[in-house]
C-alpha cells in the first residue's frame, strides 16, 4: 500500500511537470458558497514553486482577464491536459467597443415623431466610419505610434530606489493619457499586486500595473488616499501621514454639490500625483498602456467629502489638445464605488465640460467592456430624455434633428446615431429614415431615470475653458 501511494505521488509529480506555459486544461474556478462547481478551459500562463508549494497562473478562456488567478494543483484536471500547438497564440477576445460605437447606416439627419415621423432634411452626410477616416487612412495614421510605460522616480517613494531601464527613443505621441495595448508579453499578463489598501478599503487588483518590483512581493501595498503615494507597510503609511498635508487632490476644485466635488489637475504642474493616479488606474484597466509623460493631459478627479477630507471616487483624463476632439482619454470608477451611479456622473461631467467649451466630444476608443456599457447607458438615457420631453408645436408632431440633439447634449453625431440604432428606434418608412418611440421605450426610460439619483448641476460648475493652442507651452 505504501508503495502504491508513493507511485501515485511520483506519477502526479511527473504529470504536473508536463503542465507548462501554453498548456490548456479544465480548471476549477473560484466560486461563492452554494454555487455549482465550474471547470472552464484555461491556459497556463506561468508556474512557480516557493517553499515546496507549486502554483499555476491561469487565464480562463472566454472570460475577462480580471478573473485570472494563481491556483494549486488540486484545481487542475490534468487528465484532460492539452499541449500547446506550434505557433499557437492565446485567442484574444475582440474588443468590439469601437465597432459597436460606430454605426454604418443611416448617416443622414433624422426627425422625430412619437410614432412615425417626418421627411428627412437634406444635409451633408455624417462621416461615420472612424472619426472621418477610412480604414486605410487609420492604419497609416496609427503606424509607428506607440508610447512608453511610466516608470516613476522612486526616490520620492518609501520603497528603496532601484535602477530604471533607459527610456526608449521618443516617438510620435498617440492620443490619450493611456492608449490601447496590443503588444502583450507574459509579464504584463500576470497580476503583480495581491492587495492594495486605499483609505478604508482593501481592494483586490484586476490587472498588471508597473509598480516597483519590490512592492509586488508583499501581500498589501498601502496607498495614501490623498496624494496617492504608495508605501510598503502600514508603519511607512503612518509616518507619511504625519508629513502629508493634502486632504484633497492637488489642483483646483471646479465643482461642488453636497458631498461630491471635482478637482482639475494639470499633468504638468502635478506630475507625481498624475503618474501615481495612472499607476493606480492601471490596476483596474486592462486595455490601456501607461506613459512617462503626463504633461499633455488634464485629470478630473471626483471625490466624496467627509470630516477626514476629500476621498477619491474615480477620475477621467483628457488631452489638452485633442486632434480628434476626444473629451475623455481614460475613465475609471474605483471598485468600492462602482454600481452606485458614479460612473454616469463622471461621464455626465465630461459632457458638461464639452458644453462649456461649445463643442461635441466623444471618449477615446477602444472602450473597455465596462466603459462601453456605461457610455451606452448614458447616451441612451440622455437622448431618450430629450425625445420624451419634446412638446408638439401647433398641434403637429414634435420634430428634432440629429444636429440639434448634438447641440443639446454635446454628444458626437456618430454616437447619437449609433445609440438610436442600438435602441432600435430607427426605421425605414416610405423611402426615408424615421424614429419611432414606443410607449414601452418610454416606460423603460422612466424606470431607469427614477433610479438615477445623482446628477450634475451646471450651476455648481465654476470653470473657464482654456485655449491650449494659444498658450504656447502646456
Tab-separated table of C-alpha atoms in Angstrom:
chain	number	residue	atom	x	y	z
A	1	UNK	CA	0.000	0.000	0.000
A	2	UNK	CA	2.781	2.405	0.886
A	3	UNK	CA	4.472	1.649	-2.430
A	4	UNK	CA	1.217	2.324	-4.314
A	5	UNK	CA	0.795	5.732	-2.648
A	6	UNK	CA	4.400	6.611	-3.382
A	7	UNK	CA	3.983	5.571	-7.011
A	8	UNK	CA	0.831	7.757	-7.298
A	9	UNK	CA	2.728	10.755	-5.902
A	10	UNK	CA	5.557	10.194	-8.359
A	11	UNK	CA	3.062	9.831	-11.191
A	12	UNK	CA	1.242	13.052	-10.222
A	13	UNK	CA	4.530	14.941	-9.935
A	14	UNK	CA	5.564	13.686	-13.349
A	15	UNK	CA	2.219	14.803	-14.795
A	16	UNK	CA	2.477	18.241	-13.164
A	17	UNK	CA	5.965	18.619	-14.623
A	18	UNK	CA	4.304	18.375	-18.034
A	19	UNK	CA	1.988	21.303	-17.248
A	20	UNK	CA	3.943	24.174	-18.758
A	21	UNK	CA	3.186	27.607	-20.153
A	22	UNK	CA	0.783	27.432	-23.076
A	23	UNK	CA	-0.899	24.199	-21.982
A	24	UNK	CA	-4.667	24.150	-21.648
A	25	UNK	CA	-6.848	22.125	-19.337
A	26	UNK	CA	-10.052	22.447	-17.293
A	27	UNK	CA	-9.526	24.387	-14.042
A	28	UNK	CA	-11.914	24.710	-11.124
A	29	UNK	CA	-12.929	28.356	-10.818
A	30	UNK	CA	-13.088	30.192	-7.515
A	31	UNK	CA	-16.770	30.204	-6.656
A	32	UNK	CA	-19.009	31.627	-3.984
A	33	UNK	CA	-20.627	29.353	-1.397
A	34	UNK	CA	-23.742	27.471	-2.547
A	35	UNK	CA	-22.760	27.827	-6.215
A	36	UNK	CA	-22.187	24.880	-8.509
A	37	UNK	CA	-18.627	23.987	-9.448
A	38	UNK	CA	-17.376	25.209	-12.805
A	39	UNK	CA	-14.450	23.725	-14.715
A	40	UNK	CA	-13.892	26.038	-17.721
A	41	UNK	CA	-10.984	25.581	-20.081
A	42	UNK	CA	-7.972	27.641	-19.011
A	43	UNK	CA	-4.492	28.369	-20.309
A	44	UNK	CA	-1.389	28.122	-18.157
A	45	UNK	CA	0.460	31.439	-18.286
A	46	UNK	CA	3.100	30.773	-15.637
A	47	UNK	CA	4.123	28.460	-12.808
A	48	UNK	CA	6.128	28.958	-9.648
A	49	UNK	CA	7.326	26.897	-6.706
A	50	UNK	CA	8.096	28.551	-3.405
A	51	UNK	CA	8.914	26.691	-0.207
A	52	UNK	CA	7.843	23.436	-1.815
A	53	UNK	CA	4.448	24.864	-2.825
A	54	UNK	CA	3.651	24.621	-6.549
A	55	UNK	CA	1.197	27.098	-8.116
A	56	UNK	CA	-0.013	27.835	-11.650
A	57	UNK	CA	-1.222	31.153	-13.039
A	58	UNK	CA	-4.217	30.514	-15.305
A	59	UNK	CA	-6.331	32.516	-17.734
A	60	UNK	CA	-9.879	31.233	-18.212
A	61	UNK	CA	-10.624	31.101	-21.933
A	62	UNK	CA	-13.639	33.243	-22.911
A	63	UNK	CA	-13.580	35.023	-19.517
A	64	UNK	CA	-12.302	38.506	-18.697
A	65	UNK	CA	-8.686	38.693	-17.594
A	66	UNK	CA	-9.705	40.154	-14.260
A	67	UNK	CA	-10.599	36.578	-13.239
A	68	UNK	CA	-7.055	35.277	-13.877
A	69	UNK	CA	-5.506	33.811	-10.740
A	70	UNK	CA	-2.897	31.570	-9.129
A	71	UNK	CA	-4.238	28.074	-8.416
A	72	UNK	CA	-2.967	24.973	-6.620
A	73	UNK	CA	-2.533	21.660	-8.462
A	74	UNK	CA	-5.675	20.172	-6.887
A	75	UNK	CA	-7.775	22.549	-9.016
A	76	UNK	CA	-6.330	21.246	-12.273
A	77	UNK	CA	-7.929	18.430	-14.250
A	78	UNK	CA	-4.592	17.148	-15.534
A	79	UNK	CA	-6.081	14.079	-17.236
A	80	UNK	CA	-7.517	16.427	-19.869
A	81	UNK	CA	-4.260	18.288	-20.473
A	82	UNK	CA	-3.856	19.828	-23.947
A	83	UNK	CA	-0.317	20.599	-25.053
A	84	UNK	CA	0.355	23.854	-26.892
A	85	UNK	CA	0.333	23.585	-30.664
A	86	UNK	CA	3.113	25.018	-32.739
A	87	UNK	CA	2.796	28.797	-33.148
A	88	UNK	CA	-0.404	28.729	-31.063
A	89	UNK	CA	-1.427	32.079	-29.677
A	90	UNK	CA	-3.963	32.790	-26.998
A	91	UNK	CA	-7.155	33.829	-28.765
A	92	UNK	CA	-7.831	37.433	-27.978
A	93	UNK	CA	-11.440	38.395	-27.360
A	94	UNK	CA	-12.055	41.043	-29.957
A	95	UNK	CA	-12.761	44.392	-28.438
A	96	UNK	CA	-15.945	45.306	-30.189
A	97	UNK	CA	-16.373	48.611	-28.427
A	98	UNK	CA	-15.112	50.627	-31.358
A	99	UNK	CA	-17.230	48.686	-33.779
A	100	UNK	CA	-20.281	48.878	-31.589
A	101	UNK	CA	-19.959	52.610	-31.170
A	102	UNK	CA	-19.592	53.359	-34.876
A	103	UNK	CA	-22.678	52.696	-36.937
A	104	UNK	CA	-22.716	52.113	-40.664
A	105	UNK	CA	-26.164	53.353	-41.637
A	106	UNK	CA	-28.047	55.599	-41.739
A	107	UNK	CA	-25.835	58.633	-41.920
A	108	UNK	CA	-28.383	61.341	-42.611
A	109	UNK	CA	-30.262	63.815	-40.467
A	110	UNK	CA	-33.285	62.446	-38.655
A	111	UNK	CA	-36.530	63.954	-37.437
A	112	UNK	CA	-38.626	62.695	-34.589
A	113	UNK	CA	-42.200	61.648	-34.113
A	114	UNK	CA	-43.571	59.864	-31.093
A	115	UNK	CA	-44.875	57.215	-33.505
A	116	UNK	CA	-43.954	57.843	-37.155
A	117	UNK	CA	-42.015	60.897	-38.186
A	118	UNK	CA	-41.469	63.363	-40.919
A	119	UNK	CA	-39.312	63.603	-44.037
A	120	UNK	CA	-35.583	63.867	-43.529
A	121	UNK	CA	-33.785	67.107	-44.130
A	122	UNK	CA	-31.295	67.433	-46.920
A	123	UNK	CA	-27.929	67.995	-45.302
A	124	UNK	CA	-24.372	66.790	-45.677
A	125	UNK	CA	-23.950	63.165	-44.690
A	126	UNK	CA	-22.137	62.403	-41.459
A	127	UNK	CA	-18.888	60.522	-41.763
A	128	UNK	CA	-19.329	57.502	-39.536
A	129	UNK	CA	-16.500	55.124	-40.348
A	130	UNK	CA	-13.758	56.122	-37.945
A	131	UNK	CA	-13.873	59.748	-36.958
A	132	UNK	CA	-13.865	60.719	-40.643
A	133	UNK	CA	-11.073	58.327	-41.642
A	134	UNK	CA	-11.124	55.326	-43.888
A	135	UNK	CA	-9.663	52.070	-42.522
A	136	UNK	CA	-6.637	52.594	-44.766
A	137	UNK	CA	-6.015	56.117	-43.523
A	138	UNK	CA	-6.471	54.972	-39.919
A	139	UNK	CA	-3.851	52.281	-40.436
A	140	UNK	CA	-1.420	54.793	-41.851
A	141	UNK	CA	-2.058	57.364	-39.152
A	142	UNK	CA	-1.531	54.792	-36.388
A	143	UNK	CA	1.601	53.288	-37.900
A	144	UNK	CA	4.579	53.513	-35.595
A	145	UNK	CA	2.614	55.238	-32.853
A	146	UNK	CA	3.471	53.726	-29.507
A	147	UNK	CA	4.010	55.297	-26.114
A	148	UNK	CA	6.169	54.304	-23.191
A	149	UNK	CA	5.224	52.849	-19.833
A	150	UNK	CA	5.546	55.059	-16.791
A	151	UNK	CA	8.491	54.386	-14.500
A	152	UNK	CA	8.296	56.708	-11.531
A	153	UNK	CA	11.096	58.448	-9.737
A	154	UNK	CA	11.144	56.089	-6.795
A	155	UNK	CA	13.428	58.293	-4.741
A	156	UNK	CA	10.310	60.125	-3.629
A	157	UNK	CA	8.592	56.915	-2.554
A	158	UNK	CA	9.289	54.967	0.625
A	159	UNK	CA	10.302	51.898	-1.375
A	160	UNK	CA	14.081	51.684	-1.954
A	161	UNK	CA	15.220	53.110	-5.229
A	162	UNK	CA	16.230	50.704	-7.991
A	163	UNK	CA	17.842	51.437	-11.346
A	164	UNK	CA	15.276	52.159	-14.021
A	165	UNK	CA	15.551	50.971	-17.613
A	166	UNK	CA	16.508	53.656	-20.076
A	167	UNK	CA	13.647	55.242	-21.935
A	168	UNK	CA	13.136	54.073	-25.499
A	169	UNK	CA	13.575	56.630	-28.302
A	170	UNK	CA	10.941	59.347	-28.388
A	171	UNK	CA	8.153	58.551	-30.841
A	172	UNK	CA	5.107	60.462	-32.047
A	173	UNK	CA	2.620	60.884	-29.244
A	174	UNK	CA	-0.585	58.864	-29.507
A	175	UNK	CA	-3.872	60.368	-28.414
A	176	UNK	CA	-4.986	59.868	-24.830
A	177	UNK	CA	-3.189	59.564	-21.485
A	178	UNK	CA	-3.471	55.819	-21.913
A	179	UNK	CA	-3.636	54.053	-25.258
A	180	UNK	CA	-4.840	50.684	-26.458
A	181	UNK	CA	-2.425	47.930	-25.520
A	182	UNK	CA	-1.993	45.330	-28.249
A	183	UNK	CA	1.528	44.011	-27.656
A	184	UNK	CA	1.363	41.867	-24.543
A	185	UNK	CA	4.206	39.899	-23.033
A	186	UNK	CA	3.940	37.251	-20.361
A	187	UNK	CA	4.924	39.678	-17.594
A	188	UNK	CA	2.127	42.173	-18.226
A	189	UNK	CA	-0.438	39.359	-18.489
A	190	UNK	CA	0.096	38.349	-14.865
A	191	UNK	CA	-1.291	40.335	-11.924
A	192	UNK	CA	1.632	41.565	-9.895
A	193	UNK	CA	-0.196	43.021	-6.883
A	194	UNK	CA	-2.120	40.938	-4.387
A	195	UNK	CA	-3.980	43.652	-2.433
A	196	UNK	CA	-3.903	47.420	-2.040
A	197	UNK	CA	-5.220	49.462	0.861
A	198	UNK	CA	-6.653	52.837	-0.155
A	199	UNK	CA	-8.244	54.738	2.722
A	200	UNK	CA	-10.714	52.452	4.486
A	201	UNK	CA	-10.869	49.962	1.601
A	202	UNK	CA	-8.787	46.920	0.816
A	203	UNK	CA	-9.071	46.162	-2.885
A	204	UNK	CA	-8.005	43.186	-4.984
A	205	UNK	CA	-6.423	44.492	-8.214
A	206	UNK	CA	-7.707	43.173	-11.532
A	207	UNK	CA	-4.697	43.576	-13.804
A	208	UNK	CA	-0.970	44.224	-14.033
A	209	UNK	CA	0.410	47.674	-13.252
A	210	UNK	CA	4.128	48.597	-13.420
A	211	UNK	CA	4.692	49.364	-9.745
A	212	UNK	CA	8.282	48.869	-8.488
A	213	UNK	CA	9.181	45.145	-8.342
A	214	UNK	CA	9.908	45.189	-4.609
A	215	UNK	CA	6.266	46.110	-3.926
A	216	UNK	CA	4.967	43.091	-5.833
A	217	UNK	CA	6.420	40.617	-3.337
A	218	UNK	CA	4.417	41.873	-0.344
A	219	UNK	CA	0.832	40.969	0.448
A	220	UNK	CA	-0.551	44.517	0.882
A	221	UNK	CA	0.595	47.766	-0.701
A	222	UNK	CA	-0.583	50.862	1.170
A	223	UNK	CA	-1.578	53.954	-0.798
A	224	UNK	CA	-2.243	57.400	0.642
A	225	UNK	CA	-5.760	58.273	-0.468
A	226	UNK	CA	-4.961	61.987	-0.756
A	227	UNK	CA	-1.619	62.145	-2.596
A	228	UNK	CA	-1.676	58.521	-3.902
A	229	UNK	CA	1.874	57.847	-2.738
A	230	UNK	CA	2.496	54.109	-2.392
A	231	UNK	CA	4.414	52.553	0.515
A	232	UNK	CA	5.256	49.012	1.581
A	233	UNK	CA	3.919	48.875	5.154
A	234	UNK	CA	1.354	50.404	7.458
A	235	UNK	CA	4.145	51.895	9.553
A	236	UNK	CA	5.504	53.685	6.470
A	237	UNK	CA	1.985	54.953	5.716
A	238	UNK	CA	1.527	56.285	9.254
A	239	UNK	CA	4.886	58.045	9.049
A	240	UNK	CA	3.874	59.505	5.681
A	241	UNK	CA	0.546	60.760	7.052
A	242	UNK	CA	2.359	62.857	9.650
A	243	UNK	CA	4.104	64.690	6.790
A	244	UNK	CA	1.388	64.711	4.102
A	245	UNK	CA	-0.571	67.953	4.269
A	246	UNK	CA	-3.063	67.143	1.499
A	247	UNK	CA	-6.674	66.426	2.366
A	248	UNK	CA	-7.846	66.673	-1.229
A	249	UNK	CA	-6.318	66.142	-4.671
A	250	UNK	CA	-3.933	68.906	-5.793
A	251	UNK	CA	-5.287	71.373	-8.317
A	252	UNK	CA	-8.429	73.493	-8.500
A	253	UNK	CA	-11.820	72.484	-7.137
A	254	UNK	CA	-14.134	73.371	-10.023
A	255	UNK	CA	-17.363	71.709	-8.869
A	256	UNK	CA	-19.073	71.046	-5.544
A	257	UNK	CA	-22.586	69.981	-4.764
A	258	UNK	CA	-23.457	68.288	-1.481
A	259	UNK	CA	-20.554	65.891	-0.755
A	260	UNK	CA	-19.439	65.491	-4.388
A	261	UNK	CA	-16.525	67.572	-5.696
A	262	UNK	CA	-14.416	67.604	-8.859
A	263	UNK	CA	-10.794	68.746	-8.982
A	264	UNK	CA	-8.943	69.726	-12.166
A	265	UNK	CA	-5.316	68.603	-12.104
A	266	UNK	CA	-2.713	69.671	-14.643
A	267	UNK	CA	-0.434	66.773	-15.578
A	268	UNK	CA	2.486	69.173	-15.997
A	269	UNK	CA	2.093	71.007	-12.691
A	270	UNK	CA	1.328	67.892	-10.626
A	271	UNK	CA	3.413	65.188	-12.286
A	272	UNK	CA	3.907	62.876	-9.334
A	273	UNK	CA	0.221	62.802	-8.421
A	274	UNK	CA	-0.756	62.292	-12.063
A	275	UNK	CA	1.700	59.422	-12.517
A	276	UNK	CA	0.577	57.759	-9.298
A	277	UNK	CA	-3.033	58.161	-10.415
A	278	UNK	CA	-2.233	56.402	-13.699
A	279	UNK	CA	-0.465	53.575	-11.888
A	280	UNK	CA	-3.486	53.109	-9.628
A	281	UNK	CA	-5.876	53.189	-12.583
A	282	UNK	CA	-3.857	50.583	-14.492
A	283	UNK	CA	-4.652	48.044	-11.752
A	284	UNK	CA	-8.274	48.116	-12.973
A	285	UNK	CA	-7.843	48.837	-16.701
A	286	UNK	CA	-6.556	46.125	-18.996
A	287	UNK	CA	-6.859	47.751	-22.417
A	288	UNK	CA	-4.630	50.745	-21.711
A	289	UNK	CA	-0.888	51.397	-21.619
A	290	UNK	CA	0.769	53.896	-19.267
A	291	UNK	CA	3.131	56.684	-20.316
A	292	UNK	CA	6.080	58.550	-18.884
A	293	UNK	CA	4.684	61.877	-19.968
A	294	UNK	CA	1.616	63.346	-18.268
A	295	UNK	CA	2.273	66.945	-19.380
A	296	UNK	CA	-0.249	66.982	-22.273
A	297	UNK	CA	-3.155	65.841	-20.088
A	298	UNK	CA	-5.684	67.163	-17.607
A	299	UNK	CA	-7.109	64.906	-14.905
A	300	UNK	CA	-10.543	65.426	-13.380
A	301	UNK	CA	-10.810	63.640	-10.046
A	302	UNK	CA	-14.199	63.093	-8.410
A	303	UNK	CA	-14.210	62.956	-4.622
A	304	UNK	CA	-16.623	62.352	-1.783
A	305	UNK	CA	-16.256	64.618	1.241
A	306	UNK	CA	-16.420	63.794	4.951
A	307	UNK	CA	-14.777	65.246	8.051
A	308	UNK	CA	-11.478	63.491	7.231
A	309	UNK	CA	-11.160	65.008	3.767
A	310	UNK	CA	-11.973	64.500	0.100
A	311	UNK	CA	-11.793	60.781	-0.761
A	312	UNK	CA	-11.133	59.770	-4.369
A	313	UNK	CA	-14.076	58.024	-6.055
A	314	UNK	CA	-12.940	57.991	-9.685
A	315	UNK	CA	-11.457	60.150	-12.403
A	316	UNK	CA	-11.180	60.776	-16.087
A	317	UNK	CA	-8.372	62.291	-18.113
A	318	UNK	CA	-8.434	64.282	-21.326
A	319	UNK	CA	-5.890	65.775	-23.676
A	320	UNK	CA	-5.288	69.491	-23.518
A	321	UNK	CA	-5.314	69.461	-27.317
A	322	UNK	CA	-7.109	66.566	-28.986
A	323	UNK	CA	-6.903	66.424	-32.754
A	324	UNK	CA	-9.994	64.212	-32.839
A	325	UNK	CA	-11.997	66.163	-30.233
A	326	UNK	CA	-11.961	63.403	-27.626
A	327	UNK	CA	-13.372	64.675	-24.344
A	328	UNK	CA	-12.186	61.627	-22.374
A	329	UNK	CA	-8.939	59.709	-22.754
A	330	UNK	CA	-9.262	57.365	-19.791
A	331	UNK	CA	-12.079	56.942	-17.263
A	332	UNK	CA	-12.387	54.845	-14.115
A	333	UNK	CA	-14.626	54.461	-11.100
A	334	UNK	CA	-12.759	52.676	-8.313
A	335	UNK	CA	-14.265	49.258	-7.425
A	336	UNK	CA	-15.639	50.238	-3.967
A	337	UNK	CA	-17.760	52.943	-5.630
A	338	UNK	CA	-18.993	51.008	-8.649
A	339	UNK	CA	-22.689	50.267	-9.226
A	340	UNK	CA	-23.659	53.417	-7.322
A	341	UNK	CA	-24.186	55.802	-10.245
A	342	UNK	CA	-20.769	57.430	-10.055
A	343	UNK	CA	-19.718	56.169	-13.487
A	344	UNK	CA	-22.556	58.012	-15.207
A	345	UNK	CA	-21.774	61.063	-13.103
A	346	UNK	CA	-18.189	61.092	-14.421
A	347	UNK	CA	-19.449	60.751	-17.991
A	348	UNK	CA	-22.090	63.454	-17.475
A	349	UNK	CA	-19.434	65.792	-16.074
A	350	UNK	CA	-17.167	65.233	-19.097
A	351	UNK	CA	-20.017	66.258	-21.409
A	352	UNK	CA	-20.833	69.250	-19.202
A	353	UNK	CA	-17.270	70.457	-19.783
A	354	UNK	CA	-17.796	69.984	-23.528
A	355	UNK	CA	-20.947	72.129	-23.319
A	356	UNK	CA	-18.913	74.888	-21.657
A	357	UNK	CA	-16.377	74.577	-24.486
A	358	UNK	CA	-19.177	74.809	-27.030
A	359	UNK	CA	-18.347	71.633	-28.936
A	360	UNK	CA	-19.228	67.951	-29.137
A	361	UNK	CA	-16.995	65.242	-27.758
A	362	UNK	CA	-16.539	61.507	-27.599
A	363	UNK	CA	-14.475	59.089	-25.477
A	364	UNK	CA	-11.247	57.761	-26.879
A	365	UNK	CA	-11.590	54.321	-28.439
A	366	UNK	CA	-11.417	51.479	-27.699
A	367	UNK	CA	-13.587	51.457	-24.614
A	368	UNK	CA	-13.297	48.692	-22.034
A	369	UNK	CA	-16.214	46.303	-21.637
A	370	UNK	CA	-17.469	48.142	-18.554
A	371	UNK	CA	-16.753	51.516	-20.168
A	372	UNK	CA	-18.823	50.658	-23.224
A	373	UNK	CA	-21.749	49.569	-21.057
A	374	UNK	CA	-21.593	52.803	-19.058
A	375	UNK	CA	-21.407	55.014	-22.139
A	376	UNK	CA	-24.181	53.114	-23.928
A	377	UNK	CA	-26.404	53.554	-20.897
A	378	UNK	CA	-25.573	57.264	-20.543
A	379	UNK	CA	-26.102	58.025	-24.240
A	380	UNK	CA	-29.398	56.130	-24.257
A	381	UNK	CA	-30.795	57.884	-21.201
A	382	UNK	CA	-29.615	61.331	-22.297
A	383	UNK	CA	-31.027	61.087	-25.816
A	384	UNK	CA	-34.293	59.499	-24.680
A	385	UNK	CA	-34.683	62.224	-22.056
A	386	UNK	CA	-34.690	64.808	-24.861
A	387	UNK	CA	-37.022	62.834	-27.126
A	388	UNK	CA	-39.527	62.038	-24.370
A	389	UNK	CA	-39.728	65.666	-23.247
A	390	UNK	CA	-40.315	67.116	-26.725
A	391	UNK	CA	-43.571	69.057	-26.966
A	392	UNK	CA	-45.769	69.281	-30.097
A	393	UNK	CA	-45.955	72.676	-31.761
A	394	UNK	CA	-49.217	73.946	-33.272
A	395	UNK	CA	-50.771	70.523	-32.931
A	396	UNK	CA	-48.112	68.910	-35.126
A	397	UNK	CA	-45.798	66.075	-34.243
A	398	UNK	CA	-42.630	67.171	-32.419
A	399	UNK	CA	-39.541	67.494	-34.597
A	400	UNK	CA	-35.834	67.454	-33.899
A	401	UNK	CA	-32.699	66.846	-35.957
A	402	UNK	CA	-29.541	64.954	-35.120
A	403	UNK	CA	-27.584	68.207	-35.096
A	404	UNK	CA	-29.978	69.679	-32.551
A	405	UNK	CA	-29.548	66.624	-30.310
A	406	UNK	CA	-25.777	67.043	-30.590
A	407	UNK	CA	-26.003	70.726	-29.642
A	408	UNK	CA	-28.189	69.972	-26.623
A	409	UNK	CA	-26.073	67.100	-25.304
A	410	UNK	CA	-22.557	67.695	-26.747
A	411	UNK	CA	-22.589	64.035	-27.806
A	412	UNK	CA	-20.886	63.474	-31.149
A	413	UNK	CA	-23.121	62.770	-34.151
A	414	UNK	CA	-21.715	59.264	-34.703
A	415	UNK	CA	-22.501	58.312	-31.107
A	416	UNK	CA	-26.039	59.720	-31.344
A	417	UNK	CA	-26.823	57.697	-34.465
A	418	UNK	CA	-25.215	54.516	-33.125
A	419	UNK	CA	-27.260	54.843	-29.923
A	420	UNK	CA	-30.509	55.251	-31.850
A	421	UNK	CA	-29.597	52.126	-33.815
A	422	UNK	CA	-28.720	50.261	-30.634
A	423	UNK	CA	-32.132	51.142	-29.200
A	424	UNK	CA	-33.835	50.055	-32.450
A	425	UNK	CA	-35.530	53.448	-32.734
A	426	UNK	CA	-34.613	53.983	-36.386
A	427	UNK	CA	-36.948	52.583	-39.033
A	428	UNK	CA	-37.119	52.822	-42.804
A	429	UNK	CA	-40.548	54.058	-43.900
A	430	UNK	CA	-41.688	55.101	-47.375
A	431	UNK	CA	-38.174	55.673	-48.633
A	432	UNK	CA	-36.928	57.633	-45.621
A	433	UNK	CA	-35.411	57.052	-42.183
A	434	UNK	CA	-37.669	57.934	-39.255
A	435	UNK	CA	-37.660	57.446	-35.494
A	436	UNK	CA	-40.358	55.501	-33.711
A	437	UNK	CA	-40.650	55.876	-29.975
A	438	UNK	CA	-42.925	53.272	-28.430
A	439	UNK	CA	-44.650	53.502	-25.067
A	440	UNK	CA	-42.543	50.565	-23.888
A	441	UNK	CA	-39.348	52.523	-24.597
A	442	UNK	CA	-40.736	55.496	-22.685
A	443	UNK	CA	-41.689	53.342	-19.683
A	444	UNK	CA	-38.264	51.668	-19.633
A	445	UNK	CA	-36.580	55.063	-19.771
A	446	UNK	CA	-38.711	56.448	-16.920
A	447	UNK	CA	-37.838	53.484	-14.713
A	448	UNK	CA	-34.138	53.935	-15.421
A	449	UNK	CA	-34.226	57.663	-14.695
A	450	UNK	CA	-36.047	57.059	-11.410
A	451	UNK	CA	-33.010	55.084	-10.217
A	452	UNK	CA	-30.575	57.820	-11.220
A	453	UNK	CA	-30.395	59.818	-8.021
A	454	UNK	CA	-27.192	61.821	-8.573
A	455	UNK	CA	-26.973	64.364	-11.409
A	456	UNK	CA	-24.555	67.112	-12.397
A	457	UNK	CA	-25.842	70.628	-11.692
A	458	UNK	CA	-24.337	73.036	-14.226
A	459	UNK	CA	-24.876	75.935	-11.789
A	460	UNK	CA	-22.311	74.377	-9.436
A	461	UNK	CA	-19.590	74.189	-12.100
A	462	UNK	CA	-17.163	77.109	-11.887
A	463	UNK	CA	-14.774	76.630	-14.773
A	464	UNK	CA	-13.470	78.536	-17.768
A	465	UNK	CA	-12.131	76.535	-20.723
A	466	UNK	CA	-8.584	77.340	-21.835
A	467	UNK	CA	-7.362	77.560	-25.399
A	468	UNK	CA	-4.220	75.457	-25.047
A	469	UNK	CA	-3.217	76.050	-28.673
A	470	UNK	CA	-2.598	79.745	-27.858
A	471	UNK	CA	-0.681	79.066	-24.641
A	472	UNK	CA	2.479	78.029	-26.454
A	473	UNK	CA	3.664	75.506	-23.891
A	474	UNK	CA	1.411	73.434	-21.642
